[in-house]
Short mmCIF file of C-alpha atoms in Angstrom, two decimals:
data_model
loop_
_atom_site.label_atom_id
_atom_site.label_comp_id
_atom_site.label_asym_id
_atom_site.label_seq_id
_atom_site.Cartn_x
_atom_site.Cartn_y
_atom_site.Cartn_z
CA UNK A 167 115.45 149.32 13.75
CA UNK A 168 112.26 147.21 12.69
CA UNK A 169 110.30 146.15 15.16
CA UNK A 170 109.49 142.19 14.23
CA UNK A 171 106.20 141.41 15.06
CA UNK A 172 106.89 137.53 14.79
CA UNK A 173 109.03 138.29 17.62
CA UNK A 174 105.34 138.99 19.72
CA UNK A 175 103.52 136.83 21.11
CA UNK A 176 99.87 136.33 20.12
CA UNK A 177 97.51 137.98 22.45
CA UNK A 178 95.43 135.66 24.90
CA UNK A 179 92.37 136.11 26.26
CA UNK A 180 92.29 137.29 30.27
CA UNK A 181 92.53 134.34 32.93
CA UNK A 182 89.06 134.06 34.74
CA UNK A 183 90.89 134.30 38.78
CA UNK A 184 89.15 131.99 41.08
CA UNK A 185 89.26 133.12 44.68
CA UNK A 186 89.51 129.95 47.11
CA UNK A 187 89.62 131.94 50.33
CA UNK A 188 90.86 128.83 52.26
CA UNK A 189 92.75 127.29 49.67
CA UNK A 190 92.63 123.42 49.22
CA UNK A 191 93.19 121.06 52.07
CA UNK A 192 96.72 120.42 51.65
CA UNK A 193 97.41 123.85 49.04
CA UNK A 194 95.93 126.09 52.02
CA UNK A 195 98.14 128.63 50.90
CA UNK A 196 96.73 128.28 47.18
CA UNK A 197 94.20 131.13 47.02
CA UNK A 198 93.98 132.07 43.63
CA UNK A 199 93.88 129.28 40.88
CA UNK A 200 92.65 129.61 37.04
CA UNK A 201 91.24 126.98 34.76
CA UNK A 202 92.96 126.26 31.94
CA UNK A 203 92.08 123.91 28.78
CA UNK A 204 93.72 121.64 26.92
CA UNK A 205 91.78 120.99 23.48
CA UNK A 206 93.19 117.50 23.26
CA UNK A 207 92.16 116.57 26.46
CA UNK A 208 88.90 117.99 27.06
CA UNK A 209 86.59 117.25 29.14
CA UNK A 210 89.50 117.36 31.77
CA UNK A 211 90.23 120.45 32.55
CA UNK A 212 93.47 121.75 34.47
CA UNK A 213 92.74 124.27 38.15
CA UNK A 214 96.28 125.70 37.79
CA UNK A 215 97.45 127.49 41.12
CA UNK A 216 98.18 131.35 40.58
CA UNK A 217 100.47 131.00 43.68
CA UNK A 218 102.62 128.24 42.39
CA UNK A 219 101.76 127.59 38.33
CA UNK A 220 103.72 124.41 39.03
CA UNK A 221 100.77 123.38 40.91
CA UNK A 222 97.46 121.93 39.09
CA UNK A 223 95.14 119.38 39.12
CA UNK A 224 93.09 117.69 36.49
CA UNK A 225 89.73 117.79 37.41
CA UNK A 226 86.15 117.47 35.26
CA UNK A 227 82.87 118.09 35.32
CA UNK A 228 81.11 115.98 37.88
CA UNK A 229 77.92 115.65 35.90
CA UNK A 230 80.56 113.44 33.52
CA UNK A 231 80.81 110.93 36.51
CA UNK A 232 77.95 111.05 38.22
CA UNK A 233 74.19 111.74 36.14
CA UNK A 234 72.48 112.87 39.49
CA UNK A 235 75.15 114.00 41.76
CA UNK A 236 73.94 115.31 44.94
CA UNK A 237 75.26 118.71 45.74
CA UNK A 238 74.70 119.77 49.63
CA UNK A 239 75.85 122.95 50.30
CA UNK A 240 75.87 123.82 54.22
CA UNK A 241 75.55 127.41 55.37
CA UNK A 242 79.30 128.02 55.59
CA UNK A 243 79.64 126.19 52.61
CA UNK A 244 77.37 129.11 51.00
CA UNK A 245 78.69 132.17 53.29
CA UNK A 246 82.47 131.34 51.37
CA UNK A 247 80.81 130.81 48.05
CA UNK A 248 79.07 134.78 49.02
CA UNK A 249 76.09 132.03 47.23
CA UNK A 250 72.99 134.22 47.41
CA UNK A 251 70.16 132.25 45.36
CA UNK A 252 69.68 128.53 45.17
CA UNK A 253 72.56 126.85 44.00
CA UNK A 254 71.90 125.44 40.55
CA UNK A 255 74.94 123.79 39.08
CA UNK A 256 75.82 124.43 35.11
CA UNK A 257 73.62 127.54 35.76
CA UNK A 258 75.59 130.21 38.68
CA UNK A 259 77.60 126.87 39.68
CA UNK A 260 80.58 124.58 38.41
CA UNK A 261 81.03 121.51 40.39
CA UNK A 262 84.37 119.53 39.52
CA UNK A 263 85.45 116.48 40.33
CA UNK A 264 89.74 116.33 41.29
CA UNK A 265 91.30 113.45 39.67
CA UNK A 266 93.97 111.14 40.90
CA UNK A 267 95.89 109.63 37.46
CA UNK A 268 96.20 105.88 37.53
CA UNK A 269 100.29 104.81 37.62
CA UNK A 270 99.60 101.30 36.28
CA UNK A 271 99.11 99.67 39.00
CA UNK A 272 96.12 101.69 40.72
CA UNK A 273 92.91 103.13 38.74
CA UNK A 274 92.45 106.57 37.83
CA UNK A 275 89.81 107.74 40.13
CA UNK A 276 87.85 110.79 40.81
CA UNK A 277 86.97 112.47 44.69
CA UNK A 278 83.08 112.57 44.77
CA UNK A 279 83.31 113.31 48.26
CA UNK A 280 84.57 116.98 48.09
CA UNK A 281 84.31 118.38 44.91
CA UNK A 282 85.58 121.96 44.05
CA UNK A 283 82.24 124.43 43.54
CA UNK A 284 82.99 127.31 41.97
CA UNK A 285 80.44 130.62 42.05
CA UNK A 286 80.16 131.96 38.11
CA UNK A 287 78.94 135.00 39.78
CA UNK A 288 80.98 135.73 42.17
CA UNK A 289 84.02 133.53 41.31
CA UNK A 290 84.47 132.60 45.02
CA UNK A 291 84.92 128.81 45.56
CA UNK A 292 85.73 125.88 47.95
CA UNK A 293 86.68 122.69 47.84
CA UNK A 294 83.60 121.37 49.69
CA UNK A 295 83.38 117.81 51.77
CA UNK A 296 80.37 116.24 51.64
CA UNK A 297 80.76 115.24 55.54
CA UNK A 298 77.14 113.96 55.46
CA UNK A 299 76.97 111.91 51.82
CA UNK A 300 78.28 108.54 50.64
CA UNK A 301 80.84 109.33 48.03
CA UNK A 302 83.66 108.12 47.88
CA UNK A 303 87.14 109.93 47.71
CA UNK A 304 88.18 107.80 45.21
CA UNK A 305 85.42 106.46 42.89
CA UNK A 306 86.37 104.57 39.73
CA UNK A 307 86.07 106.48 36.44
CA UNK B 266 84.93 140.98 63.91
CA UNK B 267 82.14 139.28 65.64
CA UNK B 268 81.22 140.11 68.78
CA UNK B 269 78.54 138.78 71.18
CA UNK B 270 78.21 137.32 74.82
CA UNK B 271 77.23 134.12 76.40
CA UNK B 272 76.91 132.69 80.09
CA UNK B 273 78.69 129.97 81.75
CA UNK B 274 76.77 126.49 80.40
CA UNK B 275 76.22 128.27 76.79
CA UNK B 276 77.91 127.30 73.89
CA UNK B 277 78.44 128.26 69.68
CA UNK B 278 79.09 127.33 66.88
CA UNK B 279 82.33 127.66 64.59
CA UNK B 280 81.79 126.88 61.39
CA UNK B 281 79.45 123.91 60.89
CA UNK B 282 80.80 121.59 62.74
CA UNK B 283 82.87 122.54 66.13
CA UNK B 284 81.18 123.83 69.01
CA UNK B 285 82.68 125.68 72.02
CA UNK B 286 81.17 125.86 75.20
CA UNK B 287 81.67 128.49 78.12
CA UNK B 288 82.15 126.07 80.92
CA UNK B 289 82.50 128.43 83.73
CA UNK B 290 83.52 132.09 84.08
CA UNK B 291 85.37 132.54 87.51
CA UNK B 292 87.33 135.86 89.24
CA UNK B 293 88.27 136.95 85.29
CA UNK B 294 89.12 133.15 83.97
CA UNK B 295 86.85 131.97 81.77
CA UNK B 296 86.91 127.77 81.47
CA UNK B 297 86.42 126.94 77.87
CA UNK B 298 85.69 123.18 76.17
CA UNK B 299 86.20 122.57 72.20
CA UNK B 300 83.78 119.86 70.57
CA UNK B 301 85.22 118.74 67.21
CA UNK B 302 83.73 115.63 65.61
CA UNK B 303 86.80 113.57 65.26
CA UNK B 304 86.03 112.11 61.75
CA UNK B 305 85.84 115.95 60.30
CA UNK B 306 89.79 116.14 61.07
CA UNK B 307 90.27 112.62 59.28
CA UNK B 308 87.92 113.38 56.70
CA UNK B 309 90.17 116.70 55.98
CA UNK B 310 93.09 114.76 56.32
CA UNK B 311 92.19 112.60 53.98
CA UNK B 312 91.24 115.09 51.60
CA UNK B 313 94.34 116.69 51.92
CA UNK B 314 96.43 113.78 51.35
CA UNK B 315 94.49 112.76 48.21
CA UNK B 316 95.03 116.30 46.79
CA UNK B 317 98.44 116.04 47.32
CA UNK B 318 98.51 112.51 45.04
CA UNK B 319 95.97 114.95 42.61
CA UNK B 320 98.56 117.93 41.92
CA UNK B 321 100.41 117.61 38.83
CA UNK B 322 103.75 118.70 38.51
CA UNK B 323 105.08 118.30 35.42
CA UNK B 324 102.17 118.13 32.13
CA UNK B 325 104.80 117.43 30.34
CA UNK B 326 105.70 113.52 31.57
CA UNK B 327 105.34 110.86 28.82
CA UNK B 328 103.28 108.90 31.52
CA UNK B 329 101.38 111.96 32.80
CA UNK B 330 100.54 113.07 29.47
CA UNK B 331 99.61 109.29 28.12
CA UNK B 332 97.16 109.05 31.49
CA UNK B 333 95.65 112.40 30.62
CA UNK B 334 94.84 111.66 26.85
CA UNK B 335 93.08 108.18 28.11
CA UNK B 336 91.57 109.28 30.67
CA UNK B 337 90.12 112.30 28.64
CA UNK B 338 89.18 110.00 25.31
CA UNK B 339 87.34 107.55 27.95
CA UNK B 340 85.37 110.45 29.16
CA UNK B 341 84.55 111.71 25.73
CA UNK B 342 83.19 107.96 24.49
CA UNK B 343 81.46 107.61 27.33
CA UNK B 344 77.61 109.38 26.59
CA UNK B 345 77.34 113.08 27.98
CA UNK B 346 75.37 111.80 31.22
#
């Protein structure tokens, strides 16, 4: 018997596994989550849950919404990130901003307040809140 | 697992924001008080319920998908900031 090669799907590249160690408030049994592009749709991005791939959220970069975004990280904050150096985001860190799709009657809006901050280096990350800053959970895009 | 001691009247920290204190230490009971800023639990909550609005179930929704492609050609127009 041939073996039909059409039959095979193409090969794809290795999912990058990011490793929330607390999962997302709300998804705190969502550990493990990948990021996944759509070409059509770029800049948003999709954090797909490795737990439950019925789970994502559309999220982009923050420096998209916000020029000079404000990043505090607090100790804890850095301890689950295993953040060593200064945090320098675009350079060892991603910062995304979650978005909440408009249904017509309500704005699309993105959560300034507690971005997801992802470690390149060590591919920890954490949904952090901003307890101290002034963003809002739900700022206008 | 971390280990270390305090006296009655001393107190630590969990995390960044909630403090416990050893109130008093008596015949083997030790009296112990929990400090938790109350706007970090609605500030969580909050979050939580907003993620919960975030997730996406299905991609594949005529009015999900139609959101998504605005949304993402707004963010392209817009200049890279």
């Amino acid at each position: 018997m041939k073996a039909s090669k059409s039959l095979r799907a193409p090969p794809r590249p290795p999912l990058s596994v990011i490793h929330f160690p607390e999962g997302l408030p709300g998804f705190e049994n969502h550990t493990h989550f990948t990021l996944v592009q759509e070409e059509e749709l770029q800049p948003i991005v999709f954090l797909l849950s490795l737990v439950d791939p019925g789970i994502q959220f559309p999220v982009v970069p923050i420096q998209k919404i916000h020029q000079n975004y404000q990043l505090q990280l607090s100790e804890e904050d850095r301890r689950t990130l295993v953040l060593a150096g200064e945090p320098v985001v675009g350079e060892n860190l991603l910062c995304l901003a979650i978005l909440t799709l408009g249904d017509g009657t309500q704005p699309a809006t993105a959560n300034l307040f507690a971005p997801i901050v992802v470690n390149l280096e060590s591919w920890m990350a954490k949904q952090v809140i901003l307890f101290n800053s002034n963003y809002s959970v739900t700022a206008e895009v | 697992m971390l280990v270390f001691r305090r006296q009655a009247g001393e107190s630590f920290l969990v995390g960044d924001h909630v403090e416990v204190r050893i109130l008093e230490v008596n015949r083997g009971q030790v009296k112990i008080g929990v400090v938790a800023p109350r706007e970090v639990g609605i500030y969580r909550s909050e979050v939580s319920r907003l993620n919960r609005r975030s997730a996406v179930e299905d991609l594949k929704q005529p009015e999900v998908q139609s959101a998504l492609a605005a949304l993402g050609k707004a963010f392209r127009e817009r200049k890279d900031q």
